């Protein structure tokens, strides 16, 4: 394996959303991740076939019955050999399975035990069900996203599950692994989607406190309120994103699109934004998206075409950087970030949930025992 985390072993317990995303990121950096799957498919509500579940890419899977005593004992043995563990059950589930932090640290005091939930391990909501939309709603983030006089716009699962949850879990686990190098001891990383999303809102709390951000969405600099930070349709119906906030970038933007600077007097005055938006929108509708790209891309005008997911991999910048790879016939984002000396490996396709139990031999389980456990239905 290549990547900066090569040689690191991580045990991933069954989960959805932020936990597999975190494990995918760690595997993308070269860690050897063993994904434990449920014996029977879980109802995830998406209808997605397992071979297209890209969050499961880059690591082998073994189905393990964690409700059986034999399965729990095997999982504990695997945890004893791991550097870190990732789990995304509701609080208390791993403890009921005999696989909580106390049990795992008893057999492996150096284990970094990563936990990601929506609400956190404690608190009045900690044991309640929820999804990304619920978690970001409680942080003020959802209320702030959307256009004026409209409802808040759900930002996929990017803000909560993946940025607030998965990325904060990865950062926390890497920090705990670094600290272990000093103390020699593992610890628990409690990553709550709600906590992480609240942390992402830090800058906006500062703006709010200084009177530079209004609670009414769609009226501020970065939420579509400002006419110079928004999305506009072109003559062909396709969209462009313009964001020349700074004066020097705004001047270049106007020069390139052919509008005089005095067309937008007092541009930083919010009272002028509605009328200015109409002027800019009418001008941008005079050319196609490709025509505006020819005039603006590659400049400091702070401009980009609004690409679809199918279009994005074919943009020259993405192609030049190798930002997307094709694995198993599926075009998908490459691992990020990039490393100069220990490049990340190309991800393997998602392994079936009922994987190859022989994978367990790499974790010290003898073939005869694997056969016995498979006959009992403990592994598959």
C-alpha positions as MATLAB code, in Angstrom:
seq = 'XXXXXXXXXXXXXXXXXXXXXXXXXXXXXXXXXXXXXXXXXXXXXXXXXXXXXXXXXXXXXXXXXXXXXXXXXXXXXXXXXXXXXXXXXXXXXXXXXXXXXXXXXXXXXXXXXXXXXXXXXXXXXXXXXXXXXXXXXXXXXXXXXXXXXXXXXXXXXXXXXXXXXXXXXXXXXXXXXXXXXXXXXXXXXXXXXXXXXXXXXXXXXXXXXXXXXXXXXXXXXXXXXXXXXXXXXXXXXXXXXXXXXXXXXXXXXXXXXXXXXXXXXXXXXXXXXXXXXXXXXXXXXXXXXXXXXXXXXXXXXXXXXXXXXXXXXXXXXXXXXXXXXXXXXXXXXXXXXXXXXXXXXXXXXXXXXXXXXXXXXXXXXXXXXXXXXXXXXXXX';
ca = [
       0.000    0.000    0.000;
       1.057    3.567   -0.649;
      -0.077    6.778    1.009;
       0.966    8.545    4.199;
      -1.094    6.191    6.397;
       0.360    2.987    4.928;
       0.934    0.483    7.725;
      -1.949    1.807    9.822;
      -4.721   -0.706   10.549;
      -8.299    0.447   11.050;
     -11.371   -1.616   11.917;
     -14.616   -0.173   10.527;
     -17.916   -1.219   12.069;
     -21.222   -1.286   10.107;
     -22.689    2.189    9.614;
     -24.046    4.642    7.069;
     -23.191    8.207    6.084;
     -20.330    9.871    7.937;
     -18.666    6.711    9.322;
     -18.029    5.041    5.935;
     -17.061    8.433    4.507;
     -14.413    8.787    7.218;
     -13.185    5.243    6.621;
     -13.039    5.908    2.873;
     -10.883    8.991    3.466;
      -8.525    7.084    5.752;
      -8.268    4.219    3.266;
      -7.654    6.786    0.529;
      -4.598    7.924    2.489;
      -3.229    4.387    2.507;
      -4.533    2.905    5.764;
      -5.463   -0.778    5.729;
      -9.150   -0.693    6.613;
     -11.189   -3.819    7.253;
     -14.876   -3.069    6.788;
     -17.242   -5.129    8.913;
     -20.609   -5.506    7.186;
     -23.965   -6.703    8.439;
     -24.914  -10.339    7.637;
     -28.135   -9.081    6.028;
     -28.518   -5.922    3.891;
     -29.677   -2.881    5.816;
     -32.600   -0.741    4.670;
     -30.846    2.536    3.831;
     -33.792    4.066    2.009;
     -31.796    4.876   -1.134;
     -32.148    1.705   -3.205;
     -28.504    2.030   -4.243;
     -26.849   -1.192   -5.439;
     -23.809   -2.134   -3.297;
     -21.420   -2.018   -6.262;
     -22.276    1.659   -6.747;
     -21.934    2.620   -3.084;
     -18.692    4.511   -3.565;
     -18.352    5.313    0.134;
     -17.360    1.652    0.523;
     -14.536    1.810   -1.988;
     -10.911    1.007   -1.266;
     -11.277   -1.608    1.451;
     -12.278   -5.284    1.766;
     -15.387   -6.337    3.641;
     -16.335   -9.257    5.830;
     -19.912   -9.858    6.984;
     -19.906  -10.511   10.721;
     -22.799  -11.338   13.032;
     -22.140   -8.925   15.884;
     -25.213  -10.162   17.762;
     -23.621  -13.550   18.334;
     -21.118  -14.252   21.104;
     -18.679  -15.697   18.562;
     -18.976  -12.607   16.357;
     -18.408  -10.267   19.269;
     -15.372  -12.223   20.394;
     -13.908  -12.096   16.889;
     -14.537   -8.351   16.596;
     -12.740   -7.833   19.908;
      -9.778   -9.854   18.638;
      -9.651   -7.684   15.514;
      -9.809   -4.517   17.620;
      -6.845   -5.831   19.607;
      -4.743   -5.699   16.431;
      -6.014   -2.373   15.081;
      -4.533    1.080   15.446;
      -7.962    2.664   15.269;
     -11.651    1.802   15.106;
     -14.494    3.681   13.388;
     -18.093    3.247   14.497;
     -21.319    5.125   13.843;
     -23.956    3.348   15.937;
     -26.274    5.213   18.279;
     -24.761    5.763   21.735;
     -24.812    2.608   23.838;
     -25.026    0.078   20.993;
     -21.341   -0.832   20.951;
     -21.396   -1.134   24.747;
     -24.355   -3.551   24.565;
     -22.393   -5.618   22.055;
     -19.464   -5.832   24.442;
     -17.359   -3.756   22.029;
     -17.413   -0.343   23.705;
     -14.292    1.689   24.448;
     -13.760    0.062   27.867;
     -13.744   -3.466   26.427;
     -11.603   -2.515   23.426;
      -9.081   -0.559   25.502;
      -8.824   -3.514   27.869;
      -7.396   -5.610   25.027;
      -5.694   -2.724   23.197;
      -4.813    0.339   25.310;
      -3.303    2.052   22.226;
      -6.527    1.935   20.211;
      -7.918    5.240   18.888;
     -11.671    4.709   19.127;
     -13.491    6.964   16.662;
     -17.228    7.502   17.166;
     -19.457    9.598   14.907;
     -23.124   10.253   15.626;
     -25.616   12.952   14.788;
     -26.113   14.378   18.266;
     -23.033   13.150   20.156;
     -22.508   10.572   22.886;
     -24.280   12.636   25.574;
     -27.113   15.148   25.747;
     -30.929   14.990   25.722;
     -31.066   14.155   21.992;
     -28.108   11.747   21.916;
     -30.185    8.575   21.564;
     -32.751    9.976   19.106;
     -32.810    9.075   15.415;
     -32.000   11.783   12.912;
     -30.378   12.611    9.616;
     -28.152   15.326    8.201;
     -31.030   17.766    7.720;
     -32.081   17.478   11.367;
     -28.558   17.985   12.700;
     -27.788   21.076   10.639;
     -31.221   22.506   11.444;
     -30.326   22.649   15.132;
     -27.067   24.539   14.517;
     -28.511   27.544   12.679;
     -26.728   26.486    9.494;
     -29.833   25.290    7.638;
     -31.751   28.479    8.496;
     -28.955   30.539    6.946;
     -28.850   28.725    3.589;
     -31.291   29.758    0.889;
     -32.693   32.713   -0.965;
     -34.571   35.644    0.439;
     -38.270   35.013    1.021;
     -37.751   31.322    0.270;
     -37.432   28.227    2.410;
     -34.011   27.019    3.552;
     -32.288   24.875    0.923;
     -31.061   21.412    2.049;
     -27.375   21.308    0.980;
     -27.318   17.575    0.119;
     -25.527   15.787    2.974;
     -22.351   17.761    2.399;
     -22.560   20.209    5.273;
     -23.637   17.906    8.100;
     -22.768   14.252    7.570;
     -19.633   14.777    5.529;
     -18.093   18.123    6.585;
     -19.510   18.354   10.103;
     -19.231   14.634   10.824;
     -16.818   12.629    8.669;
     -14.101   15.259    8.227;
     -14.149   16.224   11.896;
     -13.898   12.543   12.829;
     -10.899   12.074   10.536;
      -9.148   15.164   11.907;
      -9.869   14.044   15.468;
      -8.600   10.518   14.873;
      -5.407   11.746   13.214;
      -4.838   14.109   16.147;
      -5.381   11.240   18.602;
      -2.938    9.060   16.655;
      -0.338   11.833   16.857;
      -0.944   12.213   20.605;
      -0.579    8.456   21.033;
       2.962    8.790   19.716;
       3.697   10.896   22.817;
       1.562    9.219   25.487;
       1.522    5.673   24.142;
      -2.203    5.510   24.889;
      -5.323    5.558   22.767;
      -8.484    7.524   23.501;
     -12.074    8.041   22.364;
     -12.872   10.610   19.664;
     -16.500   11.768   19.955;
     -17.425   13.432   16.645;
     -21.012   14.704   16.538;
     -22.403   16.000   13.258;
     -24.181   18.790   15.147;
     -20.964   19.815   16.941;
     -18.914   19.800   13.745;
     -21.517   21.773   11.815;
     -21.672   24.341   14.597;
     -17.873   24.657   14.383;
     -18.155   25.300   10.642;
     -20.426   28.251   11.435;
     -17.751   29.981   13.548;
     -16.978   32.765   11.063;
     -20.656   33.590   10.664;
     -21.166   33.882   14.417;
     -18.380   36.448   14.387;
     -20.025   38.326   11.530;
     -23.381   38.206   13.298;
     -21.872   39.544   16.516;
     -20.243   42.432   14.647;
     -23.408   43.378   12.781;
     -22.060   42.181    9.435;
     -24.488   39.303    8.925;
     -28.276   39.382    9.167;
     -30.407   36.447   10.312;
     -32.652   36.950    7.266;
     -31.209   34.591    4.665;
     -30.539   35.782    1.158;
     -29.636   39.286    2.303;
     -25.935   38.873    3.085;
     -22.660   38.891    1.240;
     -22.232   35.118    0.912;
     -25.807   33.800    0.803;
     -26.996   35.172   -2.584;
     -27.865   38.562   -1.132;
     -25.017   40.374   -2.889;
     -25.502   40.662   -6.651;
     -21.767   40.094   -7.176;
     -21.834   36.742   -5.346;
     -24.524   34.686   -7.021;
     -25.551   32.371   -9.842;
     -26.965   33.674  -13.127;
     -28.560   32.070  -16.209;
     -27.029   32.616  -19.626;
     -28.582   32.853  -23.094;
     -28.604   29.062  -23.435;
     -30.223   28.504  -20.033;
     -27.002   27.220  -18.489;
     -25.644   28.835  -15.336;
     -22.526   30.686  -14.253;
     -21.255   31.555  -10.771;
     -19.789   35.015  -10.249;
     -17.981   35.989   -7.047;
     -15.726   39.053   -7.523;
     -16.012   40.332   -3.960;
     -12.811   42.376   -3.849;
     -12.735   45.662   -5.747;
      -9.826   44.697   -8.012;
     -11.530   41.454   -8.999;
     -14.851   43.224   -9.572;
     -13.103   45.761  -11.833;
     -11.599   42.967  -13.932;
     -14.942   41.178  -14.093;
     -16.682   44.289  -15.430;
     -13.917   45.015  -17.913;
     -14.093   41.498  -19.326;
     -17.888   41.354  -19.633;
     -18.032   44.835  -21.137;
     -19.871   46.862  -18.501;
     -18.696   50.239  -17.174;
     -17.729   50.466  -13.528;
     -20.207   53.298  -12.950;
     -23.023   50.920  -13.852;
     -22.903   49.817  -10.188;
     -22.499   52.854   -7.914;
     -22.283   52.095   -4.208;
     -22.006   48.393   -4.942;
     -21.359   47.503   -1.280;
     -24.598   49.168   -0.187;
     -27.207   46.387    0.210;
     -29.999   48.799   -0.721;
     -28.589   48.925   -4.267;
     -28.298   45.171   -4.729;
     -31.784   44.376   -6.133;
     -31.506   46.924   -8.957;
     -27.879   45.974   -9.655;
     -28.855   42.310   -9.868;
     -31.369   43.085  -12.624;
     -28.714   44.936  -14.649;
     -26.144   42.173  -14.306;
     -28.677   39.399  -14.946;
     -29.867   41.050  -18.164;
     -26.287   41.431  -19.390;
     -25.295   37.836  -18.613;
     -28.332   36.570  -20.531;
     -26.888   38.047  -23.748;
     -24.315   35.261  -24.238;
     -24.114   31.523  -23.764;
     -22.263   29.899  -20.901;
     -19.441   28.809  -23.208;
     -19.061   32.345  -24.527;
     -18.722   33.711  -21.001;
     -16.231   30.946  -20.198;
     -14.098   32.008  -23.158;
     -14.039   35.575  -21.858;
     -13.665   34.947  -18.135;
     -12.069   31.599  -17.323;
      -8.379   31.772  -16.544;
      -8.656   35.332  -15.215;
      -9.015   36.976  -11.810;
     -12.682   37.716  -12.427;
     -13.706   35.074   -9.855;
     -15.906   33.231  -12.320;
     -16.831   29.605  -12.985;
     -19.428   27.751  -15.001;
     -21.980   25.861  -12.915;
     -21.293   22.308  -14.058;
     -23.415   19.229  -13.525;
     -21.909   16.137  -11.885;
     -21.624   14.554  -15.335;
     -19.872   17.626  -16.742;
     -17.436   18.246  -13.888;
     -14.957   15.404  -14.614;
     -14.498   16.673  -18.183;
     -13.494   20.230  -17.316;
      -9.888   20.914  -18.424;
      -8.798   21.874  -14.914;
     -10.179   18.661  -13.396;
      -8.589   16.600  -16.166;
      -5.215   18.311  -15.774;
      -5.166   17.590  -12.037;
      -6.552   14.063  -12.316;
      -9.333   15.077   -9.945;
     -11.486   12.178  -11.100;
     -10.639    8.531  -11.735;
     -12.534    5.693  -13.362;
     -12.709    2.602  -11.172;
     -14.787   -0.418  -12.105;
     -16.414    1.517  -14.917;
     -17.575    4.315  -12.604;
     -16.167    7.845  -12.863;
     -15.654    9.204   -9.358;
     -13.603   11.749   -7.399;
      -9.993   10.797   -6.728;
      -8.722   10.697   -3.131;
      -7.904   14.088   -1.640;
      -5.761   15.813   -0.489;
      -2.543   15.075   -2.369;
       0.840   14.145   -0.953;
       4.199   14.867   -2.580;
       6.184   11.917   -1.217;
       3.593    9.292   -0.312;
       0.834    9.526   -2.934;
      -2.550    8.015   -2.185;
      -3.378    4.735   -3.914;
      -5.998    4.504   -6.632;
      -9.129    3.278   -4.828;
     -10.401   -0.246   -5.382;
     -14.079   -0.729   -6.317;
     -16.564   -1.189   -3.471;
     -16.328   -4.718   -2.104;
     -19.566   -6.695   -1.666;
     -20.918   -6.681    1.883;
     -20.637  -10.453    1.906;
     -16.936  -10.352    1.190;
     -14.083  -12.821    1.278;
     -13.623  -14.180    4.821;
     -10.070  -15.144    3.871;
      -9.289  -11.455    4.324;
      -9.279  -12.221    8.034;
      -6.028  -14.168    7.666;
      -4.240  -10.828    7.308;
      -5.554  -10.040   10.767;
      -4.233  -13.250   12.325;
      -7.299  -15.504   12.063;
      -6.339  -19.035   11.046;
      -8.017  -20.529    7.944;
      -9.445  -23.416    9.999;
     -11.145  -20.989   12.357;
     -12.510  -18.967    9.458;
     -14.055  -22.158    8.052;
     -15.583  -22.991   11.450;
     -17.051  -19.505   11.868;
     -18.377  -19.522    8.314;
     -20.103  -22.866    8.950;
     -21.760  -21.320   12.008;
     -22.906  -18.316    9.956;
     -20.815  -15.929   12.050;
     -18.777  -14.680    9.082;
     -19.551  -14.554    5.381;
];
